[in-house]
């Protein structure tokens, strides 16, 4: 049986042995039955009588054994007979029988869910939660949790403060395993308010000293989850943070397999709350005889914890590791040194010299890895460490991995003017062009074009050669396209080509491999489980309905809407796929600028700072001071990475595809409405609307003279308003307005006027003067006229910012009755400068991640969830200045419905 | 939850296979063998996902234990359970080996049936299990009704680890404070990391259901009491050289009342009968490092290395350290070694690539030295020798963390023996954990 031999032929003989007094024999027979009943269902019926009889045996051990075994026999006919004995056993006087029966309900539910519901076992099971025996409680909780998981909608585990209290009491008394069941169940509870959350936390914290690591991790899960609800100013919050660190460190002295589970979880915890372990760097130092899986995980956490304070120690350690034996580990260590350089600026110098030392070892994989990271360091600190290029060039021949070759080629191309024999070096790579991987080919193409632009005289031949190789002899469309673009660029306008290719590159960001914030939040709810080990949501590796229930962190007290995690994470992702956020290939634009190889590109720093400053000011209450500075209104200064208008018409399309750099179409314009009725203004009727075209805001006015006299001497003035809107030019109506005459005029606006926070925010008070009188009216302008053209955020920036903005700033809205597809929505919104940063399909829902920027530099991030077939969308907005969210939503609605 | 549990021998043959859930088929058994046991590469993770089925494995000598699941189980729990399962098996039949497993085939199935139900771990305390799962086999009639209910109440009860009615003529208890010192030192003698992980193991032979209270020189407790009664602190200062120690973190056996520790920091419990691990703790501050290793490695040309290592003992001269072993790694291309040592015996072990220097005993505040000349074969290997750290093993009769047992009080209200009648023994053993000096 164990080895896999089929012994089902012996069924009748074995069943005959069932009625024995020998407990040991009985157990063996039962074991046999469990294995073969399914293949011999008719014969299995023979056993039913004995089971029923055993369920009434005076010995509780036998009663329990019988009910336990019956549940494991998956034969429909038998399950019918099981119900009566099970019902009795659930009410048995002996706790041992009751605890076994509780689990049996879960077994039966797995075989026939309907039967369990019809027979009312679920209610009996719920009653067992109040049982006097802690183990019965624990098993009942475990069984109910499992059943509830397959019925996400049913309110089976009806957790309320009373039942929670019972569970917490049982927690102190039951076995270690029972404590795990209860803690895991507690983690699904959503406390009413922060006080309840705190009191549960207080009663869970003692579990952190349990010898069983699983109890500790489950307790950590409950605490991490409920902490989300506690205010950070609370004393208790700080105490709790302090209490979490020691048990996590202690987990590292457990057996290696558990250490691995612990480290994978700590990786999540460090990303969510870095403050917990920031002083514990030393415990993550790798020991010589740690298993490799523990070493690699520790290294990951070390990089995350590296900071200015501990960088010296970390670097010394990493240098040690780089001399170890395991290739993967050494590579990761070398890479870690590079990451430290990028993360902690003060250490960059030392990191570079360490890397150079390592290159001197001439160990092939070390050298290659070092070159890859040095390329990143060049990107982060341009014009600082180029003196090392000579050393790098010495190792050119030993590079055999595509990534290292590509990195080296990038370096040669980027610094072609400083390397005397750059053309020779690149030429040597060109010889085997077709044998290289795509990555290297693309890189080589770009590098040679760069070289050509820097030294046009000597390299004309080379560039011809590479362009023809790329466009004519290659069947890789990416390579061909890139070749053609360069070719056209170079032949139409070399100056423009120079501007495009040699443009200053945006800086790279510090953190990599961060888990998407929404996925991270979900994983925090799964601490201790397999999901946290794989760093994937359960739906990625669990079949059937069980994994579908998404868990999310509770909202901070006060806001209830943001409770739902905005991202449902990719379902069914292939196991090999890392849930990291770095896209392997940048967009086309990025590609052109050579960003494809590098680590993630953060938005330009200017933009970042303006976002933050803007936010602070706005939150501070007054907008006056904000607009006092002028920097925020000049969009061109904000996005140095973008190219402005495309250099030649032919390329315009391409750039449009790449992400709407130069969107020429104007944003949505609402039809004119009457702002100032004639009755109120002595015969002058003004109707108008706002529009935005090619970066310019204008107010389109229709002035009608409904009076009997001629009107002249028009002038217009705005009151101070929230975004500093002001007329950019005087109202020019040249001829006097005769009675019954209408004049149409477009008044250009700018946003450099004085600022005052209005209520509502988009209120604009206007004064119009003519030869008769001065009239006042107020109007609401749609917010989308303030959305600037460069409001597209980089993906990484977007993720980082999304994570950065606290949850309470999130607002959710419903857009109803809008039967558009995701693509239509995306293009429609793009017309009004709402840019789609990313689009994903999650479980049949389209998720659009969008960004937009207001004229005063406030970024608004949006997530639009579109359910195909349903005309209503869910819009989640995150912004550092949550006041604007509502108006942004209105803008969305106007744009989408017109 | 756990869907199935398999035990394999080193060849990958199945010794025990128990499936708890319907979603685990027989092919899972083979999947693990093919993908993990017979995998060409070294195992890169203790958790493997093969075709949406997750395998957790631990290895004990050359036996593989694997738990299988298709759900999002609590991974920490699965590993804890596998360790527990090893403990239980060891308690029943000694070392986990292929032979022992084959000989106790029926017993193991019986245990698996009991401690795991539908993949949910149940009571797995050996003390409780042994009352109703025996190796001899029991006839159900032989037990009286009282016995049966006693068993079940114990298995499910609050105090699942101890049965009632235990009687000893002599009430006795043994406390062992076992510590392992871990050190990583730079060649220059700078402590890179040092910590002590300690365990308090208690062996109790006490009658009835005794209530015990354990006290040690925990800084937090001492300071709290210091404020209350100055008298008490005076006494404890007399008792030990160092007054109190700061414990970074500790974990307790499930018999200890954790909520009481959390609120009052007192350790009270009803102990299981026989031996168990009362607590584990970890300290990082003010550790007494019993030995200091001073390495000196000099490369003389390309074919010769000179190594000199000095060890200094750093504890009271009246105490004796035992089983001292210093392991000095040598390069792979070593052709010959000449060793001179002042004390003990030293040998070059080619199979281990190391010089092993053994000293039986060494008193405190002493110093000893070894010097070796290592001849190397010339190689054209570009890769430098990685210079693994020099490691050390030893055993000392004190606790390097400075931990002292202050008291262990026993109360048994029902039986007529008092705290004074209990004979108590305390012993301290400090061992080397990973005690390394880089060279």
CSV table of C-alpha atoms in Angstrom, one decimal, chain B residues 28-421:
chain,number,residue,atom,x,y,z
B,28,UNK,CA,2.7,13.6,-5.8
B,29,UNK,CA,4.9,11.0,-4.2
B,30,UNK,CA,6.9,10.6,-7.4
B,31,UNK,CA,6.9,14.3,-8.2
B,32,UNK,CA,8.9,15.0,-5.1
B,33,UNK,CA,11.3,12.1,-5.7
B,34,UNK,CA,12.0,13.2,-9.2
B,35,UNK,CA,12.2,16.9,-8.6
B,36,UNK,CA,13.9,17.1,-5.2
B,37,UNK,CA,15.5,13.9,-4.1
B,38,UNK,CA,16.9,13.0,-7.5
B,39,UNK,CA,17.5,16.6,-8.6
B,40,UNK,CA,20.9,17.2,-10.0
B,41,UNK,CA,21.4,20.5,-8.3
B,42,UNK,CA,21.6,21.1,-4.7
B,43,UNK,CA,18.3,21.9,-3.1
B,44,UNK,CA,17.8,25.6,-3.2
B,45,UNK,CA,14.7,25.9,-1.0
B,46,UNK,CA,13.0,23.8,1.6
B,47,UNK,CA,9.7,24.7,0.0
B,48,UNK,CA,9.2,23.5,-3.6
B,49,UNK,CA,6.2,24.1,-5.8
B,50,UNK,CA,5.7,21.4,-8.5
B,51,UNK,CA,2.6,21.7,-10.6
B,52,UNK,CA,0.7,23.8,-8.1
B,53,UNK,CA,1.5,21.3,-5.3
B,54,UNK,CA,3.8,22.6,-2.6
B,55,UNK,CA,6.2,20.3,-0.9
B,56,UNK,CA,7.9,21.1,2.5
B,57,UNK,CA,10.8,18.9,3.4
B,58,UNK,CA,13.3,18.4,6.2
B,59,UNK,CA,16.1,15.9,6.2
B,60,UNK,CA,17.1,13.9,9.2
B,61,UNK,CA,20.4,12.0,8.6
B,62,UNK,CA,19.5,10.4,5.2
B,63,UNK,CA,15.8,10.3,5.7
B,64,UNK,CA,13.5,12.8,3.9
B,65,UNK,CA,10.3,13.9,5.5
B,66,UNK,CA,8.0,15.7,3.2
B,67,UNK,CA,4.6,17.3,3.8
B,68,UNK,CA,2.5,18.0,0.7
B,69,UNK,CA,-0.3,20.5,0.2
B,70,UNK,CA,-2.3,22.2,-2.5
B,71,UNK,CA,-3.5,25.0,-0.3
B,72,UNK,CA,-2.2,28.2,1.2
B,73,UNK,CA,-1.2,26.6,4.4
B,74,UNK,CA,0.6,28.1,7.3
B,75,UNK,CA,4.2,27.3,6.3
B,76,UNK,CA,5.7,27.9,9.6
B,77,UNK,CA,3.2,25.5,11.2
B,78,UNK,CA,4.1,22.8,8.7
B,79,UNK,CA,7.8,23.0,9.5
B,80,UNK,CA,7.1,23.1,13.2
B,81,UNK,CA,5.0,20.1,12.8
B,82,UNK,CA,7.6,18.2,10.8
B,83,UNK,CA,10.2,18.9,13.6
B,84,UNK,CA,7.6,17.8,16.2
B,85,UNK,CA,7.0,14.7,14.3
B,86,UNK,CA,10.7,13.9,14.4
B,87,UNK,CA,10.8,14.5,18.1
B,88,UNK,CA,7.9,12.2,18.7
B,89,UNK,CA,9.4,9.5,16.6
B,90,UNK,CA,12.7,9.9,18.4
B,91,UNK,CA,11.0,9.7,21.7
B,92,UNK,CA,9.3,6.4,20.6
B,93,UNK,CA,12.1,4.5,18.9
B,94,UNK,CA,15.3,6.5,19.0
B,95,UNK,CA,17.3,7.7,16.0
B,96,UNK,CA,15.4,8.3,12.8
B,97,UNK,CA,16.9,5.8,10.4
B,98,UNK,CA,15.6,3.6,7.6
B,99,UNK,CA,15.8,0.6,9.7
B,100,UNK,CA,14.0,2.0,12.7
B,101,UNK,CA,11.3,3.4,10.5
B,102,UNK,CA,10.7,0.0,8.8
B,103,UNK,CA,10.6,-1.7,12.2
B,104,UNK,CA,8.1,0.7,13.6
B,105,UNK,CA,5.9,0.8,10.5
B,106,UNK,CA,2.6,0.2,12.3
B,107,UNK,CA,3.5,2.5,15.1
B,108,UNK,CA,4.2,5.4,12.8
B,109,UNK,CA,0.9,5.0,11.0
B,110,UNK,CA,-0.8,5.0,14.3
B,111,UNK,CA,1.0,8.1,15.4
B,112,UNK,CA,0.3,9.9,12.1
B,113,UNK,CA,-3.4,9.0,12.5
B,114,UNK,CA,-3.4,10.5,15.9
B,115,UNK,CA,-1.3,13.7,15.6
B,116,UNK,CA,-2.6,14.8,12.2
B,117,UNK,CA,-6.4,14.8,11.5
B,118,UNK,CA,-7.4,15.9,8.1
B,119,UNK,CA,-4.1,17.8,7.9
B,120,UNK,CA,-4.7,19.6,11.2
B,121,UNK,CA,-2.0,18.9,13.8
B,122,UNK,CA,-3.5,17.6,17.0
B,123,UNK,CA,-1.9,17.1,20.4
B,124,UNK,CA,1.6,15.9,19.8
B,125,UNK,CA,3.1,15.9,23.3
B,126,UNK,CA,4.9,12.6,23.7
B,127,UNK,CA,3.9,12.4,27.3
B,128,UNK,CA,0.3,12.3,26.4
B,129,UNK,CA,0.6,10.2,23.4
B,130,UNK,CA,2.5,7.5,25.2
B,131,UNK,CA,-0.5,6.9,27.5
B,132,UNK,CA,-2.6,5.5,24.6
B,133,UNK,CA,-0.3,4.7,21.8
B,134,UNK,CA,2.2,2.1,22.9
B,135,UNK,CA,4.5,-0.2,21.1
B,136,UNK,CA,3.1,-3.2,22.7
B,137,UNK,CA,-0.5,-2.8,21.5
B,138,UNK,CA,-3.3,-2.5,23.9
B,139,UNK,CA,-6.6,-4.3,24.1
B,140,UNK,CA,-9.5,-1.9,24.4
B,141,UNK,CA,-11.1,-4.0,27.2
B,142,UNK,CA,-8.1,-3.9,29.4
B,143,UNK,CA,-8.5,-0.2,30.2
B,144,UNK,CA,-11.0,0.8,32.8
B,145,UNK,CA,-13.5,3.5,32.2
B,146,UNK,CA,-11.7,5.9,34.5
B,147,UNK,CA,-8.4,5.3,32.7
B,148,UNK,CA,-10.0,6.0,29.3
B,149,UNK,CA,-11.6,9.2,30.4
B,150,UNK,CA,-8.4,10.2,32.0
B,151,UNK,CA,-6.5,9.7,28.8
B,152,UNK,CA,-9.0,11.7,26.7
B,153,UNK,CA,-9.2,14.5,29.2
B,154,UNK,CA,-5.4,14.7,29.2
B,155,UNK,CA,-5.1,14.7,25.5
B,156,UNK,CA,-7.6,17.4,25.0
B,157,UNK,CA,-7.2,19.2,28.3
B,158,UNK,CA,-5.6,22.4,29.4
B,159,UNK,CA,-2.6,20.7,30.8
B,160,UNK,CA,-2.1,18.2,28.0
B,161,UNK,CA,1.5,17.7,28.9
B,162,UNK,CA,1.1,16.1,32.4
B,163,UNK,CA,-1.1,13.4,33.7
B,164,UNK,CA,-2.5,13.4,37.2
B,165,UNK,CA,-1.5,11.0,39.9
B,166,UNK,CA,2.2,10.9,39.4
B,167,UNK,CA,4.0,9.8,42.6
B,168,UNK,CA,7.7,9.9,43.5
B,169,UNK,CA,9.2,8.8,46.8
B,170,UNK,CA,11.9,11.4,46.4
B,171,UNK,CA,11.0,14.7,44.8
B,172,UNK,CA,13.9,15.8,42.8
B,173,UNK,CA,14.5,18.2,40.0
B,174,UNK,CA,17.5,19.1,37.7
B,175,UNK,CA,18.1,22.3,35.9
B,176,UNK,CA,20.6,22.6,33.1
B,177,UNK,CA,21.5,26.0,31.8
B,178,UNK,CA,22.9,25.2,28.4
B,179,UNK,CA,24.3,28.0,26.4
B,180,UNK,CA,26.0,28.3,23.1
B,181,UNK,CA,28.2,31.2,22.4
B,182,UNK,CA,28.3,32.5,18.9
B,183,UNK,CA,31.1,34.8,17.7
B,184,UNK,CA,32.3,36.2,14.5
B,185,UNK,CA,35.5,38.2,14.9
B,186,UNK,CA,37.5,40.1,12.4
B,187,UNK,CA,41.2,39.3,12.0
B,188,UNK,CA,42.0,42.4,13.9
B,189,UNK,CA,40.1,41.2,16.9
B,190,UNK,CA,37.0,43.3,16.4
B,191,UNK,CA,33.8,41.6,17.4
B,192,UNK,CA,31.6,41.6,14.3
B,193,UNK,CA,28.7,39.8,16.0
B,194,UNK,CA,28.3,37.9,19.2
B,195,UNK,CA,25.3,36.4,20.8
B,196,UNK,CA,24.4,33.7,23.2
B,197,UNK,CA,21.5,31.4,22.6
B,198,UNK,CA,20.7,29.6,25.7
B,199,UNK,CA,18.2,26.9,26.8
B,200,UNK,CA,17.0,26.0,30.3
B,201,UNK,CA,16.3,22.3,30.3
B,202,UNK,CA,14.5,20.9,33.3
B,203,UNK,CA,14.2,17.4,34.3
B,204,UNK,CA,11.6,17.0,37.0
B,205,UNK,CA,10.6,14.0,39.2
B,206,UNK,CA,7.8,15.7,41.2
B,207,UNK,CA,4.7,14.2,42.6
B,208,UNK,CA,1.2,15.5,41.9
B,209,UNK,CA,0.5,18.6,39.9
B,210,UNK,CA,3.2,20.9,41.3
B,211,UNK,CA,3.1,24.6,40.6
B,212,UNK,CA,6.6,25.9,39.8
B,213,UNK,CA,8.0,29.4,39.7
B,214,UNK,CA,11.4,30.0,38.1
B,215,UNK,CA,13.5,33.0,38.8
B,216,UNK,CA,16.8,34.2,37.2
B,217,UNK,CA,18.8,37.3,37.2
B,218,UNK,CA,16.8,39.0,34.5
B,219,UNK,CA,17.6,42.7,34.5
B,220,UNK,CA,14.0,43.8,34.2
B,221,UNK,CA,12.9,41.8,37.2
B,222,UNK,CA,15.9,42.7,39.3
B,223,UNK,CA,15.5,46.4,38.6
B,224,UNK,CA,11.8,46.2,39.4
B,225,UNK,CA,12.5,44.5,42.7
B,226,UNK,CA,15.4,46.8,43.4
B,227,UNK,CA,12.9,49.6,43.7
B,228,UNK,CA,10.7,47.6,46.0
B,229,UNK,CA,13.1,46.1,48.5
B,230,UNK,CA,16.7,47.0,48.6
B,231,UNK,CA,17.3,43.9,50.7
B,232,UNK,CA,16.7,41.5,47.9
B,233,UNK,CA,19.1,43.1,45.5
B,234,UNK,CA,21.8,43.1,48.1
B,235,UNK,CA,21.5,39.4,48.4
B,236,UNK,CA,21.6,38.7,44.7
B,237,UNK,CA,24.6,40.9,44.3
B,238,UNK,CA,26.4,38.7,46.8
B,239,UNK,CA,25.4,35.6,45.0
B,240,UNK,CA,26.9,36.5,41.6
B,241,UNK,CA,29.6,38.6,40.2
B,242,UNK,CA,27.5,40.2,37.7
B,243,UNK,CA,24.2,41.4,39.0
B,244,UNK,CA,21.8,41.0,36.2
B,245,UNK,CA,21.7,40.4,32.5
B,246,UNK,CA,19.7,41.9,29.8
B,247,UNK,CA,17.8,39.3,27.9
B,248,UNK,CA,17.0,40.2,24.3
B,249,UNK,CA,14.2,37.8,23.9
B,250,UNK,CA,13.0,34.5,25.3
B,251,UNK,CA,10.5,31.9,24.3
B,252,UNK,CA,8.9,29.4,26.6
B,253,UNK,CA,7.6,25.8,26.6
B,254,UNK,CA,3.9,25.7,26.2
B,255,UNK,CA,3.4,24.9,29.9
B,256,UNK,CA,4.5,28.4,30.9
B,257,UNK,CA,1.7,30.9,31.4
B,258,UNK,CA,2.7,33.5,28.8
B,259,UNK,CA,0.1,36.1,29.9
B,260,UNK,CA,1.6,36.1,33.3
B,261,UNK,CA,5.1,36.5,32.0
B,262,UNK,CA,3.9,39.4,29.8
B,263,UNK,CA,2.3,41.3,32.7
B,264,UNK,CA,4.5,40.4,35.7
B,265,UNK,CA,7.5,38.9,33.9
B,266,UNK,CA,7.3,35.9,36.3
B,267,UNK,CA,7.8,32.4,34.9
B,268,UNK,CA,5.2,30.1,36.4
B,269,UNK,CA,4.2,26.7,35.1
B,270,UNK,CA,3.2,23.1,35.8
B,271,UNK,CA,6.0,21.1,34.4
B,272,UNK,CA,5.6,18.0,32.2
B,273,UNK,CA,7.0,14.9,33.9
B,274,UNK,CA,10.6,14.1,32.9
B,275,UNK,CA,12.8,16.2,30.7
B,276,UNK,CA,11.7,19.2,28.7
B,277,UNK,CA,13.0,22.5,27.5
B,278,UNK,CA,11.6,25.2,29.8
B,279,UNK,CA,12.8,28.2,27.9
B,280,UNK,CA,15.1,29.5,25.2
B,281,UNK,CA,16.7,32.9,25.3
B,282,UNK,CA,19.0,35.1,23.5
B,283,UNK,CA,21.4,37.7,24.8
B,284,UNK,CA,23.8,40.0,23.0
B,285,UNK,CA,25.1,42.3,25.7
B,286,UNK,CA,28.1,41.8,28.0
B,287,UNK,CA,28.9,38.4,26.8
B,288,UNK,CA,31.9,36.7,28.4
B,289,UNK,CA,33.9,35.4,25.4
B,290,UNK,CA,35.7,32.3,26.9
B,291,UNK,CA,38.3,32.3,24.2
B,292,UNK,CA,40.1,34.7,22.0
B,293,UNK,CA,41.7,33.5,18.8
B,294,UNK,CA,44.5,35.5,17.3
B,295,UNK,CA,45.4,34.4,13.8
B,296,UNK,CA,48.4,35.3,11.7
B,297,UNK,CA,48.6,34.1,8.2
B,298,UNK,CA,51.5,35.0,6.0
B,299,UNK,CA,51.9,34.0,2.4
B,300,UNK,CA,55.5,33.3,1.6
B,301,UNK,CA,55.8,33.1,-2.1
B,302,UNK,CA,53.3,31.2,-4.1
B,303,UNK,CA,53.9,27.8,-2.6
B,304,UNK,CA,54.1,28.4,1.0
B,305,UNK,CA,51.9,29.7,3.8
B,306,UNK,CA,52.9,30.4,7.4
B,307,UNK,CA,50.1,30.2,10.0
B,308,UNK,CA,50.4,31.1,13.6
B,309,UNK,CA,47.3,30.9,15.9
B,310,UNK,CA,47.3,31.9,19.5
B,311,UNK,CA,44.3,31.1,21.8
B,312,UNK,CA,43.8,32.8,25.1
B,313,UNK,CA,41.3,31.7,27.7
B,314,UNK,CA,39.4,34.4,29.4
B,315,UNK,CA,37.7,33.2,32.5
B,316,UNK,CA,38.5,32.5,36.2
B,317,UNK,CA,41.7,30.5,36.6
B,318,UNK,CA,39.9,28.0,38.9
B,319,UNK,CA,37.6,26.9,36.1
B,320,UNK,CA,38.5,24.4,33.4
B,321,UNK,CA,37.5,24.4,29.8
B,322,UNK,CA,37.1,21.0,28.1
B,323,UNK,CA,37.0,19.5,24.6
B,324,UNK,CA,38.8,22.4,23.0
B,325,UNK,CA,39.2,22.0,19.3
B,326,UNK,CA,40.6,24.6,16.9
B,327,UNK,CA,40.1,24.1,13.2
B,328,UNK,CA,42.4,26.0,10.9
B,329,UNK,CA,41.4,25.7,7.3
B,330,UNK,CA,44.0,25.1,4.7
B,331,UNK,CA,43.9,25.7,0.9
B,332,UNK,CA,42.8,23.0,-1.4
B,333,UNK,CA,46.2,22.7,-3.1
B,334,UNK,CA,48.0,21.9,0.2
B,335,UNK,CA,50.7,19.3,-0.3
B,336,UNK,CA,52.2,19.1,3.1
B,337,UNK,CA,51.9,20.6,6.6
B,338,UNK,CA,54.3,20.9,9.5
B,339,UNK,CA,52.8,21.7,12.8
B,340,UNK,CA,54.3,22.7,16.1
B,341,UNK,CA,52.0,23.2,19.1
B,342,UNK,CA,52.7,23.9,22.7
B,343,UNK,CA,49.8,22.1,24.1
B,344,UNK,CA,47.4,19.3,23.0
B,345,UNK,CA,47.6,17.5,19.7
B,346,UNK,CA,47.4,18.9,16.2
B,347,UNK,CA,47.0,17.1,13.0
B,348,UNK,CA,46.5,18.0,9.4
B,349,UNK,CA,43.4,16.3,8.0
B,350,UNK,CA,43.7,16.3,4.2
B,351,UNK,CA,40.1,15.1,3.8
B,352,UNK,CA,38.7,18.0,5.7
B,353,UNK,CA,41.2,20.6,4.3
B,354,UNK,CA,42.0,21.7,7.8
B,355,UNK,CA,44.5,21.5,10.7
B,356,UNK,CA,42.7,20.2,13.7
B,357,UNK,CA,44.2,21.1,17.0
B,358,UNK,CA,42.7,19.4,20.1
B,359,UNK,CA,43.3,20.3,23.7
B,360,UNK,CA,41.7,18.2,26.4
B,361,UNK,CA,41.6,20.8,29.2
B,362,UNK,CA,42.6,24.3,29.7
B,363,UNK,CA,42.3,26.5,32.7
B,364,UNK,CA,41.3,30.1,32.7
B,365,UNK,CA,43.6,33.0,32.0
B,366,UNK,CA,46.1,30.8,30.0
B,367,UNK,CA,47.5,31.1,26.6
B,368,UNK,CA,48.5,28.6,24.0
B,369,UNK,CA,50.0,28.7,20.5
B,370,UNK,CA,50.3,26.7,17.4
B,371,UNK,CA,52.4,27.4,14.3
B,372,UNK,CA,52.2,25.6,11.0
B,373,UNK,CA,54.0,25.7,7.7
B,374,UNK,CA,51.8,24.8,4.8
B,375,UNK,CA,53.3,23.9,1.5
B,376,UNK,CA,51.2,24.4,-1.5
B,377,UNK,CA,51.2,22.9,-5.0
B,378,UNK,CA,51.7,25.5,-7.6
B,379,UNK,CA,48.4,26.0,-9.6
B,380,UNK,CA,47.4,28.2,-12.4
B,381,UNK,CA,44.0,28.6,-10.8
B,382,UNK,CA,43.2,32.3,-10.9
B,383,UNK,CA,40.8,32.0,-8.2
B,384,UNK,CA,42.2,33.1,-4.8
B,385,UNK,CA,41.8,30.9,-1.8
B,386,UNK,CA,38.7,32.2,0.0
B,387,UNK,CA,40.3,31.8,3.5
B,388,UNK,CA,37.4,30.4,5.5
B,389,UNK,CA,37.3,31.5,9.1
B,390,UNK,CA,39.1,29.6,11.9
B,391,UNK,CA,36.5,27.9,14.0
B,392,UNK,CA,36.6,26.7,17.6
B,393,UNK,CA,34.8,24.2,19.8
B,394,UNK,CA,34.9,24.1,23.5
B,395,UNK,CA,32.8,23.5,26.6
B,396,UNK,CA,33.1,25.6,29.8
B,397,UNK,CA,31.4,25.1,33.2
B,398,UNK,CA,29.7,28.5,33.3
B,399,UNK,CA,27.1,30.5,31.4
B,400,UNK,CA,28.8,32.9,29.1
B,401,UNK,CA,25.8,35.2,29.1
B,402,UNK,CA,26.1,35.6,32.9
B,403,UNK,CA,22.7,34.1,33.5
B,404,UNK,CA,22.1,32.8,37.0
B,405,UNK,CA,19.3,30.8,38.4
B,406,UNK,CA,18.0,32.6,41.4
B,407,UNK,CA,15.3,30.2,42.5
B,408,UNK,CA,12.9,27.5,41.4
B,409,UNK,CA,10.1,27.2,43.9
B,410,UNK,CA,7.7,24.3,43.9
B,411,UNK,CA,4.2,24.4,45.4
B,412,UNK,CA,2.0,21.4,45.6
B,413,UNK,CA,-1.0,22.4,47.7
B,414,UNK,CA,-2.7,18.9,47.6
B,415,UNK,CA,0.2,16.7,48.6
B,416,UNK,CA,2.2,17.1,51.7
B,417,UNK,CA,5.6,18.1,50.5
B,418,UNK,CA,7.0,21.6,50.5
B,419,UNK,CA,9.5,23.5,48.6
B,420,UNK,CA,12.2,22.6,51.1
B,421,UNK,CA,11.7,18.9,50.6
